[in-house]
Amino acid sequence: MSKSTTPQKGKISIHTENIFPIIKKWLYSEHEIFLRELVSNAVDAISKRHKIAIKESLGATPEGRVNISLDKENKTITISDNGLGMTKDEIEKYITQIAFSGAEEFLSKYDDKEEKTGIIGHFGLGFYSSFMVAKKVEINSLSYQKEAEASHWSCTGSTEYEISEGNRTEVGTDIILHVSDDQTEYLEEARIETLIKKYANFLPIEIALNDEVKNERNPLWTKQPQELEDKDYTDFYQTLFPFQQEPLFWIHLNVDYPFNVQGILYFPRMSHELETHKSKIKLFCKQVFVTDNSENVLPEFLTVLQGCIDCPELPLNVSRSALQNDPYIQKISKHVVKKVADKLNEISKQDKDAFITMWKDIHPFIKYGMMNDDEFYKKCEPIVAFESTSGEFTTLADYAKTNKNESDEKTTIIYSTDKNSQASTIASLKEQGKEILLLDARIDSHFIQFVESKSNNFEFKSVDSVAADALQSQDETTDEEKSSNDDLITAFKTDLGNETLTVEVAKLGNEEIPAILKVDESLKRMVEMSSMMSGKSSIPGLSMHTVVLNSNNPAVKLILSKAKTDNDTERQLVSEHVYDLARMASKPLEGDEMAKFIKRSQTLLVKSSQA
Ligand code: ADP
Ligand code: MG
């Protein structure tokens, strides 16, 4: 029998002694971010002071400024601000209660919907990052509040602190870091300047180092797109990525509902197909730099983009792995994908030529993106362009308009993967009025497969799979012809000494062509796929093609006329030559085969000169 018991309630207790080393060690991966945190707090304090002054009609406040001063002799870094300051009670409340964020409390008290506060902090842990580089931290602060008295706080990184009267005479706060012996790199001016540029360059408030302002403020993404010209964007690109060629295009993100994101992303000029790069997107949170490594923010195919994204709803200490599954980040990512697709559509509508020029460089990325993102596929499908053998670029819809047979359900798209080696077949098909698309990028063989699976309207066939049928004349084959065709096939195979070869006979409209190879489309694709993976261009024992002999051609007629004779050297010569010519129309002969071909050509030339 089970006895029912009332569940007991308990409370998990946390010992602060244990938490300090954890913060020091695990909260942030890099020590240098202490500066980002302290500067953010200083900037927050300044924003809060302005905000309060407006709300409580306290009159004008001095212009906000954060100054960082380095004292090598005393080994201190002081971060001073003229923000709202803290009273003794506030220091006790906000600083000494770990994970109690004064920023959150402020937001609930002062935030209103119409106006963004721009407060950065909300985690209540940033201040303690100072102990990653300092063995002792002091605070000198004077609150803006009437009759407030200056206070002084100090702590050596244990759970004990001292608090007493201070000596600051102006409203604001100094944070004094006594730098640990192994962190003295942070006493170097150059090091701190680099960090200001990295983390604080675009903060809206002046950040000075030893009284010299170092940051740029007002980055371009905070402005309205309507106010900006192309040059503003290209100049900004240059400041972000000096010495780079002008970008191909850019998108300005400027959303505040239903989620908040600002930023400018550039599509760089590319030189190589599927060039791999390290992501060059800088992630900001309210103009404070967070990370360069934003690989998980955008889908892989958009990591070619360069620029800045400001995600105000992202906490500063977000971990990289957390980014990917964050719903807010997913929304941003979706939005960027949509903007890129919209931009491409816009350019293709506005300036076809400019679009095509650009398309030649970027199509592998776009195709790759389409294969990875359904929404992107839908939006980009109408603009995907292929070069045709006439040199023009055409979309699939345009191709269908001019090339689809009324009677067919689908549009058959004829393509060539190599316009040089397939030149003669292409020429014969063009004579028949067929338009042929050149699909010679590495991604194309995958891409066409994908298009076929997505849409029921298109079917891709390579020139060598359609040529034999397309070039066929309309004449019917008689029974008599059928039996002589069998003789022809037997003779041809005997001459080549190849019994396994697949041979057919057809009547081609153009009698000059002795034979063509017919390739099975699905087999061809299978071999292509396997060659991509294995690096081998054929599958042993698998014949890729059927030889189609043209019974209208005089050389083929000659083979037939001697089909019943045994060991005819002339017939063998012609058969071999017909086969080589057919093969050469799709792929150059190699090594020994080429040597034999030349030798045979010479013999034939001598013969025809003597005749
Ligand atoms: P958060 O910024 O996420 O709130 P912090 O640990 O960085 O957490 O800071 C804790 C709190 O201490 C802040 O919210 C703020 O109330 C107070 N504070 C820190 N630095 C300053 C400063 N320079 N001036 C005024 N208040 C500050
Ligand atoms: Mg903070």
XYZ file of C-alpha atoms and ligand atoms in Angstrom:
639
model
C 0.000 0.000 0.000
C 1.391 3.366 -0.882
C 1.206 6.106 1.661
C 0.470 9.550 0.288
C 2.736 12.264 1.618
C 2.502 16.014 1.297
C 5.390 17.172 -0.915
C 7.922 19.274 0.884
C 9.054 22.525 -0.621
C 12.651 23.607 -0.635
C 14.714 26.452 -1.961
C 17.930 26.089 -3.853
C 20.520 28.195 -2.139
C 23.354 29.906 -3.902
C 26.523 30.800 -2.109
C 27.986 33.972 -3.507
C 31.497 32.796 -2.595
C 31.111 30.171 -5.299
C 29.575 32.406 -7.870
C 32.382 34.943 -8.147
C 34.984 32.628 -9.631
C 32.342 31.352 -12.026
C 31.584 34.830 -13.287
C 35.263 35.563 -13.648
C 35.932 32.435 -15.524
C 32.876 31.592 -17.559
C 30.690 34.578 -18.134
C 32.706 35.968 -20.977
C 35.139 34.243 -23.235
C 37.422 37.223 -23.632
C 38.812 39.505 -20.965
C 38.758 42.534 -23.204
C 34.984 42.829 -23.048
C 35.238 44.379 -19.561
C 35.698 47.662 -21.405
C 32.613 47.132 -23.482
C 30.573 46.437 -20.350
C 31.838 49.407 -18.379
C 31.505 51.792 -21.300
C 27.983 50.486 -21.910
C 27.099 51.146 -18.277
C 28.529 54.669 -18.545
C 26.552 55.315 -21.734
C 23.438 53.933 -20.056
C 23.973 56.260 -17.114
C 24.165 59.212 -19.504
C 21.034 58.179 -21.406
C 19.190 57.744 -18.133
C 20.213 61.186 -16.930
C 18.863 62.770 -20.118
C 15.703 60.783 -19.931
C 15.053 61.725 -16.311
C 15.843 65.370 -16.957
C 13.158 65.437 -19.623
C 10.573 63.519 -17.624
C 11.100 65.448 -14.409
C 11.740 68.822 -16.096
C 15.114 69.239 -14.433
C 16.430 71.574 -17.116
C 19.441 71.131 -19.376
C 22.040 68.439 -18.659
C 25.662 68.664 -19.796
C 26.499 66.897 -23.039
C 27.226 63.280 -22.303
C 30.783 62.068 -22.416
C 32.672 59.009 -21.287
C 36.368 59.392 -20.655
C 38.816 56.570 -20.188
C 42.103 57.497 -18.562
C 45.113 55.274 -18.185
C 47.643 55.659 -15.390
C 50.584 53.393 -16.029
C 52.392 54.362 -12.862
C 49.556 53.502 -10.533
C 48.342 50.743 -12.851
C 44.798 52.031 -13.047
C 42.156 52.432 -15.710
C 39.446 54.964 -14.856
C 36.178 55.080 -16.749
C 34.368 58.316 -15.957
C 30.971 59.442 -17.059
C 28.685 62.377 -16.434
C 25.622 60.185 -16.219
C 23.077 60.091 -13.443
C 25.439 58.764 -10.754
C 24.501 56.558 -7.821
C 23.741 57.223 -4.181
C 25.193 55.017 -1.471
C 21.933 53.070 -1.355
C 21.881 52.628 -5.103
C 25.418 51.280 -5.149
C 24.427 48.777 -2.503
C 21.358 47.853 -4.457
C 22.575 47.814 -8.045
C 26.206 46.867 -7.711
C 26.329 44.554 -4.750
C 23.276 42.538 -5.640
C 24.603 40.415 -8.412
C 22.147 39.772 -11.209
C 19.876 42.560 -10.091
C 19.867 44.772 -13.096
C 19.337 48.433 -12.473
C 18.731 48.727 -16.185
C 15.661 46.535 -16.039
C 14.272 48.381 -13.088
C 14.848 51.669 -14.875
C 13.119 50.431 -17.972
C 10.011 49.372 -16.104
C 9.875 52.762 -14.452
C 10.736 55.098 -17.292
C 10.160 53.282 -20.516
C 7.280 54.301 -22.659
C 6.110 52.960 -25.923
C 6.510 56.064 -28.071
C 10.143 56.607 -27.368
C 12.998 54.153 -27.329
C 15.197 54.504 -24.283
C 18.281 53.008 -25.864
C 19.372 51.445 -22.585
C 21.911 48.713 -23.287
C 22.200 46.762 -20.032
C 19.647 44.282 -18.812
C 21.485 41.376 -17.376
C 22.890 42.716 -14.168
C 26.258 41.006 -14.516
C 28.289 43.293 -16.768
C 29.876 45.303 -14.002
C 31.567 42.249 -12.539
C 33.420 41.571 -15.748
C 35.813 44.255 -14.451
C 37.222 41.649 -12.081
C 38.539 39.710 -15.062
C 41.279 42.312 -15.393
C 41.336 44.091 -12.017
C 42.353 42.912 -8.574
C 40.514 45.818 -7.001
C 37.669 48.008 -8.273
C 36.576 51.347 -6.843
C 33.505 53.402 -7.576
C 33.307 57.129 -6.988
C 29.874 58.454 -7.656
C 27.652 61.472 -7.131
C 23.976 61.120 -7.889
C 21.981 63.752 -9.778
C 19.404 63.660 -7.006
C 18.918 66.740 -4.855
C 21.164 66.882 -1.823
C 22.825 63.606 -2.739
C 26.195 62.964 -1.171
C 29.170 61.482 -2.987
C 29.930 57.859 -2.182
C 32.919 55.616 -2.530
C 32.832 51.844 -2.883
C 35.682 49.411 -3.163
C 36.030 45.699 -3.501
C 38.940 43.347 -4.054
C 37.022 40.633 -5.830
C 35.879 38.747 -2.777
C 32.343 38.933 -1.504
C 33.252 41.724 0.913
C 33.231 45.385 0.035
C 33.678 48.747 1.707
C 31.405 51.681 1.241
C 31.923 55.159 2.601
C 31.615 58.854 1.807
C 33.193 59.883 -1.464
C 34.777 63.007 -2.851
C 33.279 63.384 -6.340
C 31.957 66.904 -6.843
C 30.254 66.608 -10.219
C 27.304 64.410 -10.991
C 28.458 61.126 -12.530
C 30.580 58.094 -11.846
C 34.219 56.995 -11.964
C 34.992 53.323 -12.088
C 38.622 52.780 -11.113
C 40.206 49.467 -12.020
C 43.451 48.442 -10.325
C 44.789 46.266 -13.071
C 46.018 42.772 -12.160
C 49.695 42.086 -12.736
C 49.000 39.684 -15.582
C 46.624 42.053 -17.407
C 48.862 45.075 -17.875
C 48.294 45.050 -21.640
C 45.157 47.042 -20.848
C 47.289 49.923 -19.611
C 48.562 50.440 -23.154
C 46.910 53.316 -24.943
C 47.032 51.565 -28.302
C 45.278 48.497 -26.900
C 42.467 50.550 -25.388
C 42.101 52.630 -28.526
C 41.660 49.458 -30.566
C 39.017 48.292 -28.136
C 37.149 51.593 -28.340
C 37.163 51.335 -32.134
C 36.020 47.777 -31.953
C 33.274 47.990 -29.369
C 32.291 51.602 -29.084
C 32.987 53.196 -32.442
C 29.343 53.634 -33.299
C 27.995 54.528 -29.865
C 25.907 57.686 -29.967
C 27.864 59.308 -27.118
C 31.425 60.672 -27.159
C 33.967 58.165 -25.899
C 37.336 59.742 -25.152
C 40.696 58.259 -24.286
C 42.779 60.544 -22.092
C 40.369 63.354 -23.078
C 40.571 62.801 -26.824
C 37.338 61.677 -28.514
C 37.908 58.427 -30.375
C 34.586 57.187 -31.684
C 32.625 58.092 -34.809
C 29.063 58.004 -33.429
C 25.908 57.928 -35.577
C 26.515 54.983 -37.868
C 24.700 54.984 -41.166
C 22.239 52.270 -40.217
C 20.616 54.549 -37.643
C 19.552 56.945 -40.406
C 16.471 56.704 -42.561
C 17.036 55.073 -45.962
C 15.155 57.946 -47.664
C 17.736 60.422 -46.418
C 20.677 58.528 -47.853
C 22.338 58.427 -51.236
C 24.343 55.681 -52.892
C 27.546 57.449 -52.007
C 26.705 57.391 -48.305
C 26.427 53.633 -48.516
C 29.583 53.064 -50.515
C 31.547 55.409 -48.217
C 30.323 53.577 -45.167
C 31.344 50.309 -46.810
C 34.828 51.712 -47.239
C 35.075 52.635 -43.563
C 33.985 49.148 -42.576
C 36.042 47.276 -45.142
C 38.853 49.454 -46.428
C 40.542 48.596 -49.725
C 37.690 46.546 -51.083
C 36.054 46.909 -54.446
C 32.673 48.589 -54.496
C 29.891 46.267 -53.402
C 27.404 44.922 -55.948
C 24.356 46.018 -53.999
C 23.192 46.525 -50.460
C 20.138 46.288 -48.299
C 19.255 48.645 -45.491
C 17.425 46.920 -42.665
C 15.181 49.238 -40.782
C 12.452 47.411 -38.944
C 10.899 48.255 -35.625
C 7.753 46.251 -35.797
C 7.005 43.362 -35.126
C 10.638 42.968 -34.189
C 13.498 45.354 -34.004
C 16.522 45.297 -36.280
C 18.660 47.851 -38.049
C 21.624 47.360 -40.281
C 23.221 47.575 -43.661
C 24.337 44.490 -45.502
C 26.441 44.579 -48.621
C 26.736 41.953 -51.310
C 30.411 42.105 -52.242
C 31.894 41.697 -55.674
C 32.880 38.097 -56.133
C 35.619 36.705 -58.229
C 35.320 32.965 -57.764
C 32.448 30.600 -57.916
C 31.365 29.729 -54.398
C 34.344 31.477 -52.949
C 34.512 30.614 -49.294
C 34.860 33.415 -46.867
C 34.733 33.977 -43.234
C 31.572 35.788 -42.367
C 32.070 39.521 -42.358
C 29.001 40.670 -40.563
C 29.446 42.703 -37.439
C 26.773 42.191 -34.887
C 25.808 45.144 -32.703
C 23.413 45.638 -29.875
C 22.232 49.240 -29.578
C 25.337 50.428 -31.383
C 27.665 48.453 -29.105
C 29.740 45.941 -31.001
C 29.015 42.373 -29.904
C 30.762 40.011 -32.284
C 32.338 39.512 -35.665
C 31.384 35.931 -35.672
C 27.803 36.021 -36.746
C 27.851 32.775 -38.656
C 24.734 31.567 -36.924
C 22.725 34.694 -37.500
C 22.163 34.336 -41.221
C 21.665 31.212 -43.285
C 24.888 29.801 -44.620
C 24.286 30.954 -48.177
C 24.121 34.551 -47.046
C 27.380 34.548 -45.177
C 28.828 36.204 -48.271
C 27.139 39.371 -47.096
C 29.222 41.963 -45.333
C 28.152 44.756 -43.048
C 26.460 45.481 -39.767
C 23.346 44.282 -38.042
C 22.137 45.972 -34.904
C 19.890 43.689 -32.892
C 18.632 45.753 -29.970
C 16.795 42.864 -28.396
C 19.866 40.710 -28.117
C 21.645 40.531 -24.749
C 25.305 41.549 -24.904
C 26.622 38.310 -23.542
C 24.700 36.030 -25.847
C 26.569 32.878 -26.725
C 27.146 31.895 -30.308
C 25.450 28.564 -30.112
C 22.413 30.219 -28.557
C 22.079 32.531 -31.539
C 20.999 29.915 -33.989
C 17.885 28.799 -32.171
C 16.887 32.184 -30.884
C 13.444 33.017 -32.311
C 14.362 36.682 -32.585
C 17.454 35.812 -34.625
C 15.391 33.501 -36.802
C 13.033 36.356 -37.586
C 15.927 38.598 -38.490
C 17.391 35.918 -40.680
C 14.103 35.449 -42.521
C 13.784 39.147 -42.996
C 17.266 39.428 -44.491
C 16.587 36.550 -46.882
C 13.433 38.296 -48.040
C 15.162 41.646 -48.450
C 17.933 40.122 -50.548
C 15.396 38.430 -52.820
C 13.353 41.645 -53.115
C 16.455 43.626 -53.950
C 17.447 41.210 -56.701
C 13.957 41.363 -58.164
C 14.002 45.132 -58.023
C 17.345 45.387 -59.815
C 16.251 42.911 -62.460
C 13.135 44.980 -63.136
C 14.839 48.342 -63.125
C 17.958 47.636 -65.102
C 18.155 44.343 -66.937
C 21.700 44.861 -68.184
C 23.054 45.784 -64.783
C 21.287 42.776 -63.368
C 22.810 40.396 -65.889
C 26.311 41.760 -65.317
C 25.849 41.151 -61.623
C 24.145 37.837 -62.126
C 27.189 36.424 -63.891
C 29.119 36.815 -60.650
C 26.554 35.891 -58.094
C 24.381 33.216 -59.696
C 26.055 30.283 -57.925
C 25.221 31.829 -54.539
C 21.680 32.576 -55.504
C 21.142 29.098 -56.889
C 22.691 27.603 -53.801
C 20.434 29.763 -51.659
C 17.384 28.732 -53.622
C 18.207 25.094 -53.027
C 18.481 25.774 -49.306
C 15.583 28.069 -48.636
C 12.117 27.554 -49.957
C 10.953 31.142 -49.588
C 14.056 32.338 -51.339
C 13.428 29.844 -54.115
C 9.917 31.138 -54.701
C 11.018 34.735 -54.784
C 14.018 34.199 -57.028
C 12.599 31.694 -59.483
C 11.283 34.378 -61.863
C 14.672 36.087 -62.145
C 16.958 33.102 -62.561
C 18.644 33.660 -65.891
C 20.651 31.335 -68.124
C 22.903 32.277 -70.956
C 21.744 30.812 -74.224
C 24.054 29.809 -77.059
C 23.056 33.020 -78.806
C 24.733 34.985 -76.013
C 21.486 36.383 -74.604
C 20.297 35.701 -71.078
C 16.862 34.241 -70.697
C 14.639 33.310 -67.784
C 12.916 29.958 -67.686
C 9.559 31.588 -68.296
C 10.882 33.391 -71.379
C 12.426 30.190 -72.644
C 9.088 28.454 -72.267
C 7.318 31.241 -74.168
C 9.480 30.811 -77.241
C 10.362 27.116 -77.106
C 7.425 25.199 -75.734
C 5.479 22.958 -78.079
C 1.746 23.503 -77.759
C 1.165 19.772 -77.487
C 3.686 19.153 -74.696
C 2.784 19.269 -71.077
C 6.216 20.442 -70.001
C 8.796 22.709 -71.554
C 11.872 20.762 -72.532
C 14.929 22.862 -71.898
C 17.893 21.838 -73.994
C 21.208 22.556 -72.351
C 24.870 22.158 -73.024
C 27.476 21.725 -70.328
C 30.370 22.494 -72.617
C 29.745 24.699 -75.599
C 33.127 24.094 -77.180
C 33.245 20.348 -77.246
C 29.548 20.134 -78.112
C 29.771 22.847 -80.769
C 28.808 20.702 -83.759
C 25.735 19.211 -82.094
C 24.727 22.650 -80.875
C 25.086 24.007 -84.397
C 22.887 21.260 -85.864
C 20.214 21.877 -83.249
C 20.349 25.628 -83.774
C 19.746 25.050 -87.470
C 16.519 23.392 -86.382
C 15.598 26.565 -84.529
C 16.250 25.183 -81.059
C 17.451 27.492 -78.312
C 20.110 25.943 -76.113
C 21.071 27.089 -72.638
C 24.618 26.923 -71.366
C 24.800 25.350 -67.950
C 28.470 25.227 -67.237
C 28.695 26.216 -63.573
C 29.488 23.457 -61.164
C 26.259 23.973 -59.298
C 24.070 23.702 -62.413
C 23.780 19.930 -62.561
C 22.370 19.968 -59.020
C 20.323 23.044 -59.644
C 18.427 21.741 -62.688
C 17.581 18.588 -60.812
C 16.224 20.778 -58.070
C 14.178 22.949 -60.444
C 12.616 19.824 -61.928
C 11.685 18.573 -58.500
C 10.152 21.924 -57.569
C 8.194 22.627 -60.676
C 6.176 20.427 -62.942
C 6.661 22.725 -65.893
C 10.253 22.094 -66.875
C 12.370 19.201 -67.938
C 16.052 19.642 -68.740
C 17.710 17.590 -71.448
C 21.282 17.833 -72.568
C 22.075 18.392 -76.242
C 23.480 14.905 -76.594
C 20.338 13.323 -75.228
C 17.974 15.140 -77.590
C 20.060 15.530 -80.718
C 19.307 12.135 -82.259
C 15.556 12.559 -81.910
C 15.490 16.229 -82.735
C 17.467 15.758 -85.921
C 15.458 12.788 -87.102
C 13.623 13.243 -90.434
C 9.897 12.500 -90.595
C 10.162 9.522 -92.996
C 8.751 6.189 -91.862
C 11.037 3.151 -91.699
C 9.938 0.283 -93.981
C 10.257 -3.419 -93.115
C 12.922 -3.797 -95.756
C 14.909 -0.981 -94.189
C 14.541 -2.562 -90.781
C 16.280 -5.735 -91.879
C 19.072 -3.888 -93.673
C 19.520 -1.793 -90.527
C 20.211 -4.992 -88.616
C 22.905 -5.923 -91.128
C 24.396 -2.462 -90.831
C 24.518 -2.673 -87.032
C 26.182 -6.087 -87.073
C 28.808 -4.942 -89.589
C 29.509 -1.771 -87.637
C 30.021 -3.621 -84.359
C 32.257 -6.193 -86.034
C 34.416 -3.455 -87.525
C 34.855 -1.827 -84.156
C 35.442 -5.158 -82.461
C 32.916 -4.065 -79.838
C 29.933 -6.368 -79.386
C 28.581 -4.610 -76.306
C 28.144 -1.255 -78.005
C 24.534 -0.101 -78.347
C 23.850 0.937 -81.919
C 20.711 2.272 -83.597
C 19.937 3.447 -87.086
C 17.959 6.588 -87.890
C 17.278 8.852 -90.832
C 18.605 12.267 -89.952
C 17.434 15.326 -91.851
C 21.001 16.440 -92.389
C 22.745 13.825 -94.500
C 26.224 15.188 -93.789
C 26.188 13.847 -90.243
C 27.311 10.170 -90.319
C 26.394 9.381 -86.709
C 25.676 10.965 -83.408
C 25.860 9.740 -79.875
C 22.699 9.650 -77.872
C 23.156 9.942 -74.151
C 20.561 8.846 -71.683
C 19.717 11.920 -69.593
C 19.233 10.171 -66.279
C 22.309 8.020 -66.740
C 24.331 11.059 -67.641
C 23.261 12.844 -64.477
C 24.035 9.844 -62.362
C 27.545 9.692 -63.770
C 27.997 13.427 -63.225
C 26.957 13.137 -59.615
C 29.209 10.209 -58.975
C 32.118 11.956 -60.670
C 31.647 14.918 -58.354
C 31.990 12.638 -55.414
C 34.630 10.245 -56.648
C 36.518 12.465 -59.076
C 36.244 9.779 -61.770
C 34.499 10.741 -64.980
C 33.060 7.353 -65.838
C 31.638 4.316 -64.180
C 33.533 1.170 -65.250
C 31.491 -1.230 -67.338
C 28.717 1.288 -67.922
C 28.193 2.486 -71.449
C 26.917 5.995 -71.415
C 25.744 6.284 -74.947
C 24.025 4.777 -77.930
C 25.552 5.307 -81.370
C 22.896 6.449 -83.801
C 23.982 5.813 -87.410
C 22.450 8.086 -90.045
C 21.252 5.878 -92.880
C 20.956 8.957 -95.115
C 24.687 9.565 -94.914
C 26.853 8.306 -97.854
C 29.583 6.876 -95.597
C 27.007 4.884 -93.677
C 25.491 3.755 -96.973
C 28.936 2.479 -97.936
C 29.172 0.417 -94.741
C 25.763 -1.040 -95.521
C 26.671 -1.871 -99.131
C 29.590 -3.936 -97.877
C 27.801 -5.302 -94.827
C 27.858 -8.840 -96.095
C 31.544 -8.919 -97.085
C 33.985 -10.328 -94.534
C 37.143 -8.513 -93.493
C 36.742 -5.508 -95.748
C 39.511 -3.088 -94.741
C 37.877 -0.082 -96.357
C 34.603 -0.721 -94.539
C 36.422 -1.051 -91.249
C 38.267 2.203 -91.866
C 34.988 4.026 -92.523
C 33.224 2.483 -89.515
C 36.002 3.469 -87.165
C 36.023 6.957 -88.583
C 32.280 7.375 -88.273
C 32.453 6.299 -84.633
C 35.319 8.658 -83.839
C 33.536 11.598 -85.481
C 30.417 10.889 -83.477
C 32.376 10.745 -80.265
C 34.333 13.874 -81.052
C 31.143 15.863 -81.374
C 30.612 15.539 -77.659
C 34.092 15.169 -76.239
C 37.652 15.424 -77.615
C 39.478 12.160 -78.218
C 42.349 11.468 -75.917
C 45.926 10.207 -76.344
C 46.111 7.000 -78.320
C 42.612 7.458 -79.788
C 43.567 10.825 -81.203
C 46.754 9.416 -82.731
C 44.754 6.658 -84.425
C 42.232 9.180 -85.690
C 44.922 11.315 -87.272
C 46.593 8.316 -88.870
C 43.273 7.146 -90.314
C 42.412 10.628 -91.575
C 45.678 10.695 -93.455
C 44.980 7.321 -95.041
C 41.490 8.421 -96.065
C 42.840 11.668 -97.504
C 45.371 9.792 -99.610
C 42.624 7.431 -100.785
C 40.241 10.213 -101.750
C 43.026 12.048 -103.597
C 43.818 8.920 -105.599
C 40.226 8.118 -106.444
P 23.212 45.888 -16.296
O 23.954 46.949 -17.029
O 22.895 44.723 -17.178
O 22.037 46.386 -15.558
P 25.602 45.794 -14.754
O 26.216 44.768 -13.872
O 26.422 46.169 -15.937
O 24.206 45.262 -15.226
O 25.276 47.059 -13.920
C 24.425 46.966 -12.786
C 23.764 48.262 -12.454
O 24.680 49.131 -11.830
C 23.298 49.058 -13.661
O 22.049 48.625 -14.109
C 23.239 50.466 -13.086
O 22.050 50.659 -12.364
C 24.372 50.465 -12.136
N 25.548 51.083 -12.758
C 26.626 50.454 -13.248
N 27.513 51.327 -13.754
C 26.981 52.567 -13.580
C 27.413 53.904 -13.915
N 28.571 54.142 -14.523
N 26.594 54.925 -13.554
C 25.415 54.683 -12.940
N 24.960 53.459 -12.622
C 25.719 52.411 -12.945
Mg 25.759 46.770 -17.912
